[in-house]
Short mmCIF file of C-alpha atoms in Angstrom, two decimals:
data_model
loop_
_atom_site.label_atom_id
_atom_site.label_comp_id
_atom_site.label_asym_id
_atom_site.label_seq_id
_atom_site.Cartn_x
_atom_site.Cartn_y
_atom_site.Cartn_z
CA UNK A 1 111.96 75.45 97.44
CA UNK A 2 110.82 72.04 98.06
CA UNK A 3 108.62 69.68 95.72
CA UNK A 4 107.17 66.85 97.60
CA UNK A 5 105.20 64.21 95.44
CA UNK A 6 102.54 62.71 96.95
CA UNK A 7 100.29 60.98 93.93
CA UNK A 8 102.51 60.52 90.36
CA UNK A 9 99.93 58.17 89.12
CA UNK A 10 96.95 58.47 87.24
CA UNK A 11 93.44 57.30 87.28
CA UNK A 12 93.96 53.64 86.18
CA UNK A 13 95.71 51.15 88.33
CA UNK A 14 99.20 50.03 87.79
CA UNK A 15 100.05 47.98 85.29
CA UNK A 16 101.16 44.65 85.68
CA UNK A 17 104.27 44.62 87.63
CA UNK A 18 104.67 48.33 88.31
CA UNK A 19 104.62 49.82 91.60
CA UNK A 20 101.37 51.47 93.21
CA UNK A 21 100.78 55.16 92.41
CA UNK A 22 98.57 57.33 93.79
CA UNK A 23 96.45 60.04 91.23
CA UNK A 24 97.91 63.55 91.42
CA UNK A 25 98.52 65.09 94.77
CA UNK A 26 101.68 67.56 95.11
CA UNK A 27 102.62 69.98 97.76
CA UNK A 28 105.26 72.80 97.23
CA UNK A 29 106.89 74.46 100.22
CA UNK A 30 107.67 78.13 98.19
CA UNK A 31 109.55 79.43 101.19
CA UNK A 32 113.21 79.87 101.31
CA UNK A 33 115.15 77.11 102.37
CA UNK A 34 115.39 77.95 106.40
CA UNK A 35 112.22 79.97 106.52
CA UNK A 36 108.67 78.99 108.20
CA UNK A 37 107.17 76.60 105.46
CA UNK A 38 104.36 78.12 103.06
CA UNK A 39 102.35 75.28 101.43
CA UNK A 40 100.39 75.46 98.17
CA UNK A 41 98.82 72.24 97.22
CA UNK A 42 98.11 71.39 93.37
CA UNK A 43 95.34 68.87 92.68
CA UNK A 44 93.91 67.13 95.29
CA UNK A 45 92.82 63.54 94.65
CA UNK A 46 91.29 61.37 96.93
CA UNK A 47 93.08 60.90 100.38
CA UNK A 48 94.42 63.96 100.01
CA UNK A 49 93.98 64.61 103.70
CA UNK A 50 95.60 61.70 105.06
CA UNK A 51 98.43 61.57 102.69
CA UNK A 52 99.56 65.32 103.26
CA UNK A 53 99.05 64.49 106.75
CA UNK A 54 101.41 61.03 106.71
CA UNK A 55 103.84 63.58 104.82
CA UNK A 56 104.29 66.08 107.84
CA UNK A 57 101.93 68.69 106.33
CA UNK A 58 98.73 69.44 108.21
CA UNK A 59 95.57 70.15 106.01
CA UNK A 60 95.03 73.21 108.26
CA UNK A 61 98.85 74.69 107.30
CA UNK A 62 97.93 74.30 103.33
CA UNK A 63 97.09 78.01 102.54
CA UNK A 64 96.32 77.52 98.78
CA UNK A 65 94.99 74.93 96.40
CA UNK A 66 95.68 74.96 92.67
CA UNK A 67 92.84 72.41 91.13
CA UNK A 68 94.19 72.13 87.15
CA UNK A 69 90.76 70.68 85.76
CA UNK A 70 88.01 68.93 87.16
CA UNK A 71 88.36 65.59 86.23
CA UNK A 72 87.96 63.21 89.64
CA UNK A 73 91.35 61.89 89.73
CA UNK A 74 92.42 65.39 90.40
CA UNK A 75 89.80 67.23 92.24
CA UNK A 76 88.14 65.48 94.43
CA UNK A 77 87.79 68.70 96.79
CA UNK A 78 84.50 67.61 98.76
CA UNK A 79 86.52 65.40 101.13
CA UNK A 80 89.56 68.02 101.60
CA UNK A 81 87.13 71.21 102.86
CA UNK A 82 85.33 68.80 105.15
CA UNK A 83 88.16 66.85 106.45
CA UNK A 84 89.65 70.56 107.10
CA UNK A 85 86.60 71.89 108.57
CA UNK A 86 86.39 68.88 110.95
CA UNK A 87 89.60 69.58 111.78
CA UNK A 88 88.94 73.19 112.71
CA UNK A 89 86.21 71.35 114.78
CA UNK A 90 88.75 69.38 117.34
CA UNK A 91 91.10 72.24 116.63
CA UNK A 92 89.82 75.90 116.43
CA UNK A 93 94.10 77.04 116.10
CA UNK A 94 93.74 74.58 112.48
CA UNK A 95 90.76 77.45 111.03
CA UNK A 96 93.33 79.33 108.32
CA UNK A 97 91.68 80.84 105.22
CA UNK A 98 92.53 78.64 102.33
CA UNK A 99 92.13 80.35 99.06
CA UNK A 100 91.10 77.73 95.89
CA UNK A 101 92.37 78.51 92.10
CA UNK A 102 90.81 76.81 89.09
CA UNK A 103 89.45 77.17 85.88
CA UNK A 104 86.48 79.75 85.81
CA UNK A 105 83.92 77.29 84.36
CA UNK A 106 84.63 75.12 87.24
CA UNK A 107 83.97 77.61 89.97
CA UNK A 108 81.19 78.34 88.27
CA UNK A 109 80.05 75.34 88.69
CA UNK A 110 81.13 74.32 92.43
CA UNK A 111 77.48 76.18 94.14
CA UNK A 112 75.87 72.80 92.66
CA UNK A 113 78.61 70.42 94.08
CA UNK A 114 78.29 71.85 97.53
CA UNK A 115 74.56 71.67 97.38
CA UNK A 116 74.73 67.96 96.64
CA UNK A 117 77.46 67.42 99.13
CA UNK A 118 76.06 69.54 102.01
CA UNK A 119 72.12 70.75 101.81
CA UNK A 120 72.24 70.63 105.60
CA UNK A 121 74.18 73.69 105.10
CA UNK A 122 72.07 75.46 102.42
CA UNK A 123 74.87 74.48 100.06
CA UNK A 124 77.79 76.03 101.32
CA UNK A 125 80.99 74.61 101.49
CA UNK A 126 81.90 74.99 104.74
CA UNK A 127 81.78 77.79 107.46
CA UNK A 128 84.25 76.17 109.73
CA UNK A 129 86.98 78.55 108.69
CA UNK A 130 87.44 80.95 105.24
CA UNK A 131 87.26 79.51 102.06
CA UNK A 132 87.99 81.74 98.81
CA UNK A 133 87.18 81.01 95.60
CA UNK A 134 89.72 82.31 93.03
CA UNK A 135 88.47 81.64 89.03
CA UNK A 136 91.25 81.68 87.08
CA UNK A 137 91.46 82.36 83.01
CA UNK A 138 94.55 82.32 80.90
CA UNK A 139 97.16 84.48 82.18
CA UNK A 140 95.88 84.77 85.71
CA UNK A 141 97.85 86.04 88.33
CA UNK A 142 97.89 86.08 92.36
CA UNK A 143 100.21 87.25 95.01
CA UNK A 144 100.15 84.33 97.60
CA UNK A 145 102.65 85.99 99.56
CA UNK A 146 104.73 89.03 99.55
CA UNK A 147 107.14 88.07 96.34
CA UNK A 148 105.30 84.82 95.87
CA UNK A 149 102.97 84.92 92.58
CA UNK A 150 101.01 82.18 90.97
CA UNK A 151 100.24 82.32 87.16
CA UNK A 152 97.91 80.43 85.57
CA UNK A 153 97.59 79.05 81.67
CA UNK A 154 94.71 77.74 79.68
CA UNK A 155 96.09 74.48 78.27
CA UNK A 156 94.66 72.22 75.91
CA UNK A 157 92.41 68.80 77.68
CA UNK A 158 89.66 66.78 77.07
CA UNK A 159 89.24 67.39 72.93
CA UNK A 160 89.61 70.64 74.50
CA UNK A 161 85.95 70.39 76.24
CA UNK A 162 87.57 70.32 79.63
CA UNK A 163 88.67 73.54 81.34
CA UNK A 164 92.15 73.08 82.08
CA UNK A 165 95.30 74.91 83.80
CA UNK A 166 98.45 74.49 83.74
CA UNK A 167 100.66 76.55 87.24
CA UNK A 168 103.41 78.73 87.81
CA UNK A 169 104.82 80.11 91.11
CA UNK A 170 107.61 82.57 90.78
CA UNK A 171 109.51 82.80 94.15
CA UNK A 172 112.79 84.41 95.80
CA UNK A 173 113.79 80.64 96.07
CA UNK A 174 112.95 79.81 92.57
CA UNK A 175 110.31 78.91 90.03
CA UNK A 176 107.90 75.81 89.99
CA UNK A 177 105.59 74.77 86.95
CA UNK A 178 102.95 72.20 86.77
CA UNK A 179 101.08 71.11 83.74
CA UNK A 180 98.32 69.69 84.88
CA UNK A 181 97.02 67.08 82.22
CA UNK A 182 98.36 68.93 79.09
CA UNK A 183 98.35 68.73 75.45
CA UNK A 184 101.13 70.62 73.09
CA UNK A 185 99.81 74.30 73.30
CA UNK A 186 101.10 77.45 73.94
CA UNK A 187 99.77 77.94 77.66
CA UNK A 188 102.20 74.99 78.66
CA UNK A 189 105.24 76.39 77.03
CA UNK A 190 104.75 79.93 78.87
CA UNK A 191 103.90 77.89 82.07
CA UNK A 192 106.88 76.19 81.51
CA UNK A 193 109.28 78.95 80.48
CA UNK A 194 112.46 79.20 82.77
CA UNK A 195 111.23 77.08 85.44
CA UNK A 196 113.51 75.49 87.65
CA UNK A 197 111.38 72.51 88.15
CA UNK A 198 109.20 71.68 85.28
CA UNK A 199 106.27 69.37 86.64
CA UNK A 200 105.06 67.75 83.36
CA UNK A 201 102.45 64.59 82.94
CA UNK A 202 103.96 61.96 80.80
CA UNK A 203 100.23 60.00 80.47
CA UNK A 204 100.56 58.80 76.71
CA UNK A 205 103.11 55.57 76.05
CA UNK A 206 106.45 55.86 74.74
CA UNK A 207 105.93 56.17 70.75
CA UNK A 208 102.21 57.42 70.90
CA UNK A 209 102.34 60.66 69.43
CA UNK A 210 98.25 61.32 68.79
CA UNK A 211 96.91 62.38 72.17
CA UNK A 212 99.03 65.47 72.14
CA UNK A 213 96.66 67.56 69.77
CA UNK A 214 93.77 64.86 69.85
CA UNK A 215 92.72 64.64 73.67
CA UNK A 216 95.68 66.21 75.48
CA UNK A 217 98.38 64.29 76.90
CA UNK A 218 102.34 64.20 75.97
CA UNK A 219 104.26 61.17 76.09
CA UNK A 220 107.96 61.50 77.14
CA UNK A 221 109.65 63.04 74.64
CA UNK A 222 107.00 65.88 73.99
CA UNK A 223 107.22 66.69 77.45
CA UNK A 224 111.01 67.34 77.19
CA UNK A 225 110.07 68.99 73.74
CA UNK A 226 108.35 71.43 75.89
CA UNK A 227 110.57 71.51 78.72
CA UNK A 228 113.88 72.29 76.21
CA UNK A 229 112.16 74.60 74.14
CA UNK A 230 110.85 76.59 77.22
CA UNK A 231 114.74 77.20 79.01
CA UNK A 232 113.49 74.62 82.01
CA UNK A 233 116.45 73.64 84.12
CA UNK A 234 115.03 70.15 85.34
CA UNK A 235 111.65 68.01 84.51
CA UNK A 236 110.10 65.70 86.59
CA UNK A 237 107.57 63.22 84.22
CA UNK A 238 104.28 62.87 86.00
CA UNK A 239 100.74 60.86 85.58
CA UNK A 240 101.84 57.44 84.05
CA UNK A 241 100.86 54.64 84.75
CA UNK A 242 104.02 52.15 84.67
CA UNK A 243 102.87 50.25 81.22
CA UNK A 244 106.61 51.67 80.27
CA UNK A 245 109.23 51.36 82.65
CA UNK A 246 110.79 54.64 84.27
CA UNK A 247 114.25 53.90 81.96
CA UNK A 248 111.86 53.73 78.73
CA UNK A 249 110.77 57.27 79.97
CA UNK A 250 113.45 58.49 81.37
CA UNK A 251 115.48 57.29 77.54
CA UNK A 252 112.33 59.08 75.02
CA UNK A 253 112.71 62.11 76.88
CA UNK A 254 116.82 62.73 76.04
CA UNK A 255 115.82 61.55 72.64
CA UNK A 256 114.36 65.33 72.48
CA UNK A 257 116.57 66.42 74.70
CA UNK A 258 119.86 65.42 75.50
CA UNK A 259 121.27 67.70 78.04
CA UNK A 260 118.13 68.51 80.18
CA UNK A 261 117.89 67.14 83.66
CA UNK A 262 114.98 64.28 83.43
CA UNK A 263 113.85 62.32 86.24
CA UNK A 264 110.18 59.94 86.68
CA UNK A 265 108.44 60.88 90.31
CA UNK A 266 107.38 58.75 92.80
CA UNK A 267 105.18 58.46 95.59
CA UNK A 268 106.97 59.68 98.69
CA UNK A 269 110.00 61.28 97.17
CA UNK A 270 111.02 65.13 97.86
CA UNK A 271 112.92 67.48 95.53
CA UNK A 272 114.62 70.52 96.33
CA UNK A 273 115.49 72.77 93.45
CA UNK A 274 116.38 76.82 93.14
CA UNK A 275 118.50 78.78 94.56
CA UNK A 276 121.33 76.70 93.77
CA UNK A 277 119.51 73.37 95.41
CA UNK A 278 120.84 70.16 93.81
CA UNK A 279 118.61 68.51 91.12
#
């Protein structure tokens, strides 16, 4: 399996001196390695059309979409379905079904976003090519393909307002888990449980141990808390904004755990992992 980073930032700008990050874009190729590529995209910021696109994967090839909460730095979906349906426009081959996963309250909700976005179209999202909604509660499951499942987790966000999910896709090749933005709770430790790659935000500083339970976001070493305590065999730290620098991270997290594979992602970098890939 393949992880390849596209947006490690967050919705503030860099901070002074750190390099630019986009907010949270990933795409993971869950087919073995060798095999025709099977895309699932998880959140989908703005420009997420162009940057899969300068990455090598067409919009029209993304099958699935995992949105982990509605906040704007990670959903903005409006300009996704209608760069895709334009492309199905100039490109009738491009019109694949693309099935979308988030929280329930959000899909609820997504008949009034379309309506602003498209009343020319009575306020449907597109009809360029299929678009399935899938609402997803704690411990939802879907086969994307045969062997290939994606779980999802109610985590703890937003004072626990906002409806949030954390991912897991269990493959042949391996398993993946993303936290989406994530306080300490149990839906992140069974996301997390086993996983190969561990996808984990890092948004609060080194040493700021109150948005875990308060709002919902780990520093450092709660995310390799999590990681350790779930059996993960590699975490990636997510969603910061640079204020510390990538060894400050990179040093909090073996703090909790000292043997456990830690790395910060960037923008542009690709990570194979599973079936005895190389972390």
């Amino acid at each position: 399996m393949e992880l390849v980073i596209l947006g490690s930032g967050t919705c503030f700008p860099p901070a002074p001196g750190a390099p630019f990050r986009y907010p949270p874009l990933f795409a993971l190729n869950a087919a073995p390695r060798g095999a025709p590529e099977r895309w699932v995209v998880f959140d989908c910021s703005e420009g997420a059309r162009w940057r899969l696109a300068a990455a090598g994967v067409a919009p029209g090839a993304v099958e699935h979409l995992a949105l982990s909460h509605p906040h704007a730095d990670h959903a903005a979906l409006p300009p996704f379905v209608q760069a895709r349906a334009c492309e199905a426009i100039a490109d009738p081959s491009s019109a694949r079904p693309l099935r979308l996963y988030l929280p329930r309250a959000s899909a609820e909700a997504l008949p009034s976003l379309w309506a602003w976005h498209q009343p020319e179209d009575g306020g449907r999202a597109t009809g360029r090519f299929p678009l399935q909604i899938v609402p997803c509660d704690d411990a939802s499951s879907a086969e994307l393909w045969p062997g290939v499942t994606l779980r999802a987790f109610a985590v703890h966000h937003g004072h626990g307002k906002n409806p949030a999910l954390a991912f897991r896709v269990e493959a042949p090749g391996g398993v993946f888990a993303y936290s989406g933005d994530s306080g300490l709770c149990a839906g992140l430790e069974r996301a997390a449980r086993g996983a190969d790659l561990f996808l984990c935000e890092a948004s609060a500083r080194v040493g700021d141990e109150s948005m875990a339970r308060a709002y919902g976001h780990l520093n450092p070493r709660q995310a390799a808390s999590v990681a350790r305590g779930a059996g993960a065999r590699l975490v990636v730290l997510t969603h910061y904004s640079g204020a510390d620098p990538d060894e400050a991270l990179v040093a909090d997290a073996r703090a909790a755990a000292p043997d456990l594979p830690v790395r910060v992602a960037h923008d542009g970098e690709r990570v194979e992992f599973g079936g005895g890939a190389p972390h």
